[in-house]
PDB file of C-alpha atoms in Angstrom:
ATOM      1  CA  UNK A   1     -57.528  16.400 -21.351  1.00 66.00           C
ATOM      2  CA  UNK A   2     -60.947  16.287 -23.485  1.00 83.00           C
ATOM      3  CA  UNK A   3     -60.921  19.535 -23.915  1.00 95.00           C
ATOM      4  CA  UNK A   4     -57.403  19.657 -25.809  1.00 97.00           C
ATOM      5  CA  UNK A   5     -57.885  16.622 -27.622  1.00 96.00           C
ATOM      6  CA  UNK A   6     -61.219  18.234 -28.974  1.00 97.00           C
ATOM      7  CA  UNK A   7     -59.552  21.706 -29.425  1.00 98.00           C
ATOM      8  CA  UNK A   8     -57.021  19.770 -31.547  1.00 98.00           C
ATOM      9  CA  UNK A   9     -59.189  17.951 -33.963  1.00 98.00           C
ATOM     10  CA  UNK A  10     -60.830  21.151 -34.689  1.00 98.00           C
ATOM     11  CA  UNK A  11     -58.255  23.009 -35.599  1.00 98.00           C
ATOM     12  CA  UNK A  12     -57.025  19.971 -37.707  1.00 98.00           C
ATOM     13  CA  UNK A  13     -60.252  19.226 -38.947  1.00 97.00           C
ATOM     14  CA  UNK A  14     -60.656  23.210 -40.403  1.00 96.00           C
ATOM     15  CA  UNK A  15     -57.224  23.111 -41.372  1.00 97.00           C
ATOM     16  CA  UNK A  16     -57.579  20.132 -43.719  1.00 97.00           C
ATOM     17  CA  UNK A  17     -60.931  21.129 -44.896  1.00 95.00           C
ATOM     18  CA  UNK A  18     -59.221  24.478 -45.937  1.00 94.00           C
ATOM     19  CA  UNK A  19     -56.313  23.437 -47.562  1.00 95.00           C
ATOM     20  CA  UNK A  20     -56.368  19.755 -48.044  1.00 94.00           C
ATOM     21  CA  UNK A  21     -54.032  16.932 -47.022  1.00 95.00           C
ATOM     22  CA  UNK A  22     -50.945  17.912 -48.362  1.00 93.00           C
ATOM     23  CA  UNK A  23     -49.897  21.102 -48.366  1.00 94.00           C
ATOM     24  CA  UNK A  24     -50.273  22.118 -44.500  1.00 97.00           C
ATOM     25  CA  UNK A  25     -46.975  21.552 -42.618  1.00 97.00           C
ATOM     26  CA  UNK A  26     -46.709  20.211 -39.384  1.00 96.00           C
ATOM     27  CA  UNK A  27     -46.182  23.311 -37.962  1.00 97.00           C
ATOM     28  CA  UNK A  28     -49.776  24.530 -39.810  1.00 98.00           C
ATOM     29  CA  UNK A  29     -51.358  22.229 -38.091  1.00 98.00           C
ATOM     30  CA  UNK A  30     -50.102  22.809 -34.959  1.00 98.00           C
ATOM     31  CA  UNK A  31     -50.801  26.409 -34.940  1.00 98.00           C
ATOM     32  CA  UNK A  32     -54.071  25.468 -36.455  1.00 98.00           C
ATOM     33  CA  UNK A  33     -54.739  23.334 -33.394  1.00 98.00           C
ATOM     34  CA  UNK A  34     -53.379  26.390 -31.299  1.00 97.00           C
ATOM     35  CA  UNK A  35     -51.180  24.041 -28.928  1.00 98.00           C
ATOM     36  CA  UNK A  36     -47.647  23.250 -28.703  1.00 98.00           C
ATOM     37  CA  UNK A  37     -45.685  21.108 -30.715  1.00 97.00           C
ATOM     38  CA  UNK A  38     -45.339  18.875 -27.577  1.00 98.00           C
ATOM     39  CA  UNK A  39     -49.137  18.852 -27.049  1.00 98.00           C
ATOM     40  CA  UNK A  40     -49.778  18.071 -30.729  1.00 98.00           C
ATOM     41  CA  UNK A  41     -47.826  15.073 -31.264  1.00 98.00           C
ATOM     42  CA  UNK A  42     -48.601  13.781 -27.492  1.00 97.00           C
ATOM     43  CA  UNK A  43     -52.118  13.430 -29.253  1.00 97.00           C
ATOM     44  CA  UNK A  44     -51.713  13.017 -32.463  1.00 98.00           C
ATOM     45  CA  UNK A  45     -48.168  11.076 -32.886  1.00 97.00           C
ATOM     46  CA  UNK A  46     -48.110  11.148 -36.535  1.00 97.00           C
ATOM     47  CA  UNK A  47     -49.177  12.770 -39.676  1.00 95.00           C
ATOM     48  CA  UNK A  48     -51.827  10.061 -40.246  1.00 95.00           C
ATOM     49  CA  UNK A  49     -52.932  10.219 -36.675  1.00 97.00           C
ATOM     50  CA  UNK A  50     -53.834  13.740 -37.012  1.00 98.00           C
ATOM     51  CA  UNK A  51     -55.801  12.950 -40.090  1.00 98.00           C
ATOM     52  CA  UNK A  52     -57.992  10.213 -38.186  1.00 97.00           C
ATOM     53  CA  UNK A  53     -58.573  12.674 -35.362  1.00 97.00           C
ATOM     54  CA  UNK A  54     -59.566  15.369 -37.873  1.00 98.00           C
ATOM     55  CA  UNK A  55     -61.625  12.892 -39.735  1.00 98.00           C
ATOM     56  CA  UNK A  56     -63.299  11.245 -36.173  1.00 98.00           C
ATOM     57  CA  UNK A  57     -64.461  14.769 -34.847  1.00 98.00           C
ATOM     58  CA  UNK A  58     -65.766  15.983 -38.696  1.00 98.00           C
ATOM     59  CA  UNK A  59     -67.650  12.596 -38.665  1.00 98.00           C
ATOM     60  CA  UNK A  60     -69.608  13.108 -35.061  1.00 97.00           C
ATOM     61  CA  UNK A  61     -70.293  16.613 -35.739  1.00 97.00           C
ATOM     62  CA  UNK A  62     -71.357  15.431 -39.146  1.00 97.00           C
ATOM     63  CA  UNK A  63     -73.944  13.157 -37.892  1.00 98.00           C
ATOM     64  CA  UNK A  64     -75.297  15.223 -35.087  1.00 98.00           C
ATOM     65  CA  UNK A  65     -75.784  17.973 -37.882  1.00 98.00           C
ATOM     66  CA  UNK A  66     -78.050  15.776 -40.174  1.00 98.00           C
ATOM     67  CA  UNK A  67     -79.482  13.439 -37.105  1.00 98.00           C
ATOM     68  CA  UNK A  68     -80.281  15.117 -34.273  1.00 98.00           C
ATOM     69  CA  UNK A  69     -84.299  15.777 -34.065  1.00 98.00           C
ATOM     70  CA  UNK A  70     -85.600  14.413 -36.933  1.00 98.00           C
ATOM     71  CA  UNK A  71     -89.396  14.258 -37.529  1.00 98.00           C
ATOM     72  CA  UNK A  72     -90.861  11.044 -36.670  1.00 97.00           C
ATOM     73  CA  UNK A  73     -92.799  10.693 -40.482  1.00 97.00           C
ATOM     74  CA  UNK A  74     -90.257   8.850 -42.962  1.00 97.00           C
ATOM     75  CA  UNK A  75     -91.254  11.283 -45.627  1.00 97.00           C
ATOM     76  CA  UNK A  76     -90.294  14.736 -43.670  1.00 98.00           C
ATOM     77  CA  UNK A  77     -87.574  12.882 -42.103  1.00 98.00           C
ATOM     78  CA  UNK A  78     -85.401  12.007 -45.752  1.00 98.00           C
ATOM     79  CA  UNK A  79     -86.728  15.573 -46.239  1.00 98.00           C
ATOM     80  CA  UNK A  80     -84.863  17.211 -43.491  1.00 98.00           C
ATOM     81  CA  UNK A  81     -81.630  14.823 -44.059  1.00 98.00           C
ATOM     82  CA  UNK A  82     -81.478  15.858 -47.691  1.00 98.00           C
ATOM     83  CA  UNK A  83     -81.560  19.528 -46.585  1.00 98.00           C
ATOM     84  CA  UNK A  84     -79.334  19.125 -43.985  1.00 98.00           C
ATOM     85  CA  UNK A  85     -76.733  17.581 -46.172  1.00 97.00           C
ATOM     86  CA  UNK A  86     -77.228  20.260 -48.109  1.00 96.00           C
ATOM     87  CA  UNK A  87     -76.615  23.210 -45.850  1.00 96.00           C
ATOM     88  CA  UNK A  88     -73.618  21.307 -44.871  1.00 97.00           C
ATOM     89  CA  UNK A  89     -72.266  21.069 -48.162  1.00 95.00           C
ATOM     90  CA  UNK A  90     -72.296  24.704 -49.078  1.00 94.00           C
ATOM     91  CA  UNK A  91     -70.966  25.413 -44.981  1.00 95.00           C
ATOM     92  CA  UNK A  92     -68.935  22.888 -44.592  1.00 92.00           C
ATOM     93  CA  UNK A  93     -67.923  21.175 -47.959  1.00 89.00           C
ATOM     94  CA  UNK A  94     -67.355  23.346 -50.405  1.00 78.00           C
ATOM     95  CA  UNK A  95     -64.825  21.422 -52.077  1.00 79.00           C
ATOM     96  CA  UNK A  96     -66.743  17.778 -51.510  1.00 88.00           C
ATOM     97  CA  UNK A  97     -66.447  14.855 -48.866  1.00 93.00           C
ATOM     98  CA  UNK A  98     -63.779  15.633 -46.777  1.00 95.00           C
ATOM     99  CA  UNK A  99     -63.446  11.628 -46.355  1.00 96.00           C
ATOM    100  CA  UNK A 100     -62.938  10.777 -49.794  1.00 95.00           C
ATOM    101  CA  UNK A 101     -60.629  13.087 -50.471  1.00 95.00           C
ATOM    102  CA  UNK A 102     -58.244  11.963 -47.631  1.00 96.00           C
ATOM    103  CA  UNK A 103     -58.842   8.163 -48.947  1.00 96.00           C
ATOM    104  CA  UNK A 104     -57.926  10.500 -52.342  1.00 95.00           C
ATOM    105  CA  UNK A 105     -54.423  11.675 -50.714  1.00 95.00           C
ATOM    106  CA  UNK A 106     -53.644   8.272 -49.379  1.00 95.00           C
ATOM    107  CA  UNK A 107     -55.306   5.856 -51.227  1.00 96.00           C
ATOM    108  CA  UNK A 108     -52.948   2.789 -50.002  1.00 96.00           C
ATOM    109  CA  UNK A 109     -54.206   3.813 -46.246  1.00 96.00           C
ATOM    110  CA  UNK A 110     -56.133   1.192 -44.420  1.00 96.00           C
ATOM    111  CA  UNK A 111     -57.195   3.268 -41.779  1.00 95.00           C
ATOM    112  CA  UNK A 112     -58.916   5.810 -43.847  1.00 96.00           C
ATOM    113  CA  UNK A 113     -60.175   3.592 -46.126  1.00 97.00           C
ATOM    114  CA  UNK A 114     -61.868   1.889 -43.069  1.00 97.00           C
ATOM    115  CA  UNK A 115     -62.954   5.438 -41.764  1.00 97.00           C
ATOM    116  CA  UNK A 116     -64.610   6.825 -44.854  1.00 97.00           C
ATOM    117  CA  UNK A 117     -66.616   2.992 -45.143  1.00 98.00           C
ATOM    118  CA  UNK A 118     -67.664   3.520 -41.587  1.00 98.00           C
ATOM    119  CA  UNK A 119     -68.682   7.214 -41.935  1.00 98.00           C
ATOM    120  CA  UNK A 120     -71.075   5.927 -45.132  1.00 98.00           C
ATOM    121  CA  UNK A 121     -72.254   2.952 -43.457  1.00 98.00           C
ATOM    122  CA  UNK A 122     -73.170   5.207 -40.748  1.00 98.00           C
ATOM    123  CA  UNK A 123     -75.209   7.550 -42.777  1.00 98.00           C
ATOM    124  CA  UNK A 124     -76.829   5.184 -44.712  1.00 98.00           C
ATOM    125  CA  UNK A 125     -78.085   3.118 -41.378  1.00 98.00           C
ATOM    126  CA  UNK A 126     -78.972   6.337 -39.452  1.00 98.00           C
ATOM    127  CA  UNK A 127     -81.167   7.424 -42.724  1.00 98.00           C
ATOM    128  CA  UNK A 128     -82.606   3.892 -43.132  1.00 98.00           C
ATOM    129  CA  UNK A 129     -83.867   3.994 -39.430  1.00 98.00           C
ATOM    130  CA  UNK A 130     -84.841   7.699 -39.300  1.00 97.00           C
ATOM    131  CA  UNK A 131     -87.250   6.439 -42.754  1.00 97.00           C
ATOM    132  CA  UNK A 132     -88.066   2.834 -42.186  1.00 96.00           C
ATOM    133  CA  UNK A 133     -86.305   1.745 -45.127  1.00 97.00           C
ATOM    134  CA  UNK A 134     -84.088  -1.041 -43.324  1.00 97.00           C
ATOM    135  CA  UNK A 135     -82.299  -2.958 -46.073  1.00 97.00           C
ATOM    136  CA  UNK A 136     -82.110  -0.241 -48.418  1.00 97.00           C
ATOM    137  CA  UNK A 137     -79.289   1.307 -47.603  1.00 98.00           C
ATOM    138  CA  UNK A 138     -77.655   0.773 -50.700  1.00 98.00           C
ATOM    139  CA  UNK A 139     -79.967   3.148 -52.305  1.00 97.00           C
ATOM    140  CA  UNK A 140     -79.593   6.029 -49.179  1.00 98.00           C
ATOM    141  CA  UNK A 141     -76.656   5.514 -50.140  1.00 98.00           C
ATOM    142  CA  UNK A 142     -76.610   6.368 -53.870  1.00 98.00           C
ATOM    143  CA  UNK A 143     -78.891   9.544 -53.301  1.00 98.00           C
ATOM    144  CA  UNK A 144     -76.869  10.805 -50.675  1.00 98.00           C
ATOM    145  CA  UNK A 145     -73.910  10.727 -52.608  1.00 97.00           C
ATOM    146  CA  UNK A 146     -75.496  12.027 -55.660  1.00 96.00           C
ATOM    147  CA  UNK A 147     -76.678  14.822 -54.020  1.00 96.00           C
ATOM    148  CA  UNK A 148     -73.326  15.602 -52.403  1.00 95.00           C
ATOM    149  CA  UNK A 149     -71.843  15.461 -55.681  1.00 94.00           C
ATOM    150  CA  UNK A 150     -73.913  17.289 -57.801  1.00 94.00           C
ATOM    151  CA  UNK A 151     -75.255  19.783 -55.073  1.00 92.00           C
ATOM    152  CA  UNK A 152     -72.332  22.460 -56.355  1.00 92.00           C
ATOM    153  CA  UNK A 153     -73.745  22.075 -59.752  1.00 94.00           C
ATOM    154  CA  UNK A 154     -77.453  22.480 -59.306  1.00 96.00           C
ATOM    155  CA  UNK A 155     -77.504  23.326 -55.880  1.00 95.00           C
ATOM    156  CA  UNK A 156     -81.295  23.838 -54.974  1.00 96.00           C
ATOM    157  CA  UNK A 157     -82.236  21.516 -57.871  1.00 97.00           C
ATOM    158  CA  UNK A 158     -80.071  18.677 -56.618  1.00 96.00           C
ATOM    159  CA  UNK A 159     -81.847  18.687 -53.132  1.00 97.00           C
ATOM    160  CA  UNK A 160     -85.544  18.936 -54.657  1.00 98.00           C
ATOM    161  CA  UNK A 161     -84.406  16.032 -57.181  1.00 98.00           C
ATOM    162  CA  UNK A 162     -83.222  13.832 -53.600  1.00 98.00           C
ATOM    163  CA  UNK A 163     -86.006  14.300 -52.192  1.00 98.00           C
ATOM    164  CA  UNK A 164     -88.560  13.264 -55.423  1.00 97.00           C
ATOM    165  CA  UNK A 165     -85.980  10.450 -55.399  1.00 97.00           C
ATOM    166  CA  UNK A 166     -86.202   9.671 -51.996  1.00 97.00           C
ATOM    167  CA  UNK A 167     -89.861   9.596 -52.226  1.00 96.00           C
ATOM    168  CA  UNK A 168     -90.082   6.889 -55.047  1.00 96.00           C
ATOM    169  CA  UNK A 169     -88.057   4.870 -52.751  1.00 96.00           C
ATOM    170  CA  UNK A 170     -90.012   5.089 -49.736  1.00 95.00           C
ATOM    171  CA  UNK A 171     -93.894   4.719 -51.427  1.00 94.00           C
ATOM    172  CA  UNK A 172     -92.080   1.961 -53.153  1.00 90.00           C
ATOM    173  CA  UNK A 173     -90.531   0.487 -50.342  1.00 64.00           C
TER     174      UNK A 173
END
């Protein structure tokens, strides 16, 4: 049972990152998810449910990505999360955060509303412990963001400029 409902939000979670929210069908996503109608909507009753699923599985794969093994000096540690975010975006976002984009398509949607502030509020704690800057998160925050937004613009620049940023922050603490 794991194993399909995992299979499933992959193949959602490409097939949204490819083409967006709208313009898959139904039956795109199913043979994205490479399962049965049946199988698909036993999982993933409705449209909206296959956009949290997609959304939930991009998220934990997200943060294991940037997280996992961090070096234990808050310096080398923003370091590594601004490069991270980086490789993701140009592997994995070229078109920009998949979670504001599906708040984007459904702006009137609770549920993704409450999933893209969870996802940043995630980010921005996990960064704030990996650094020692508890309380700051606000400002994780903004440099994150900037970075993910400006990183198809100036690419290396925008990750070098993060982490002089991110620097300032923590010496300044």
């Amino acid at each position: 049972m794991r194993d399909t409902k995992t299979k499933i939000a992959a193949g959602l979670e490409r097939a949204f990152a490819a083409r967006g929210f709208a313009e898959p069908s139904v039956e795109d996503l199913r043979d994205a998810a490479g399962v049965s109608l049946r199988t698909l909507y036993k999982y993933t009753p409705s449209r909206s449910d296959m956009v949290v699923v997609a959304l939930e599985y991009r998220n934990d794969r997200y943060l294991e990505r940037v997280f996992s093994g961090l070096p234990v000096d808050p310096e080398a540690a923003l370091d590594v999360v601004f490069e991270r975010v980086a490789g993701w975006m140009e592997e994995e976002a070229s078109h920009g955060c998949l979670f504001h984009a599906a708040v984007g398509a459904a702006p009137q949607d609770p549920a993704l509303q409450e999933l893209l502030r969870r996802h940043k509020t995630e980010m921005a704690a996990r960064t704030a412990q990996a650094t020692g800057l508890a309380g700051r998160e606000a400002d994780l925050t903004l440099l994150i963001e900037g970075l993910m937004q400006s990183w198809p613009l100036l690419r290396a620049e925008a990750v070098e400029s993060a982490k002089r940023l991110g620097r300032m922050v923590i010496r300044g603490k």
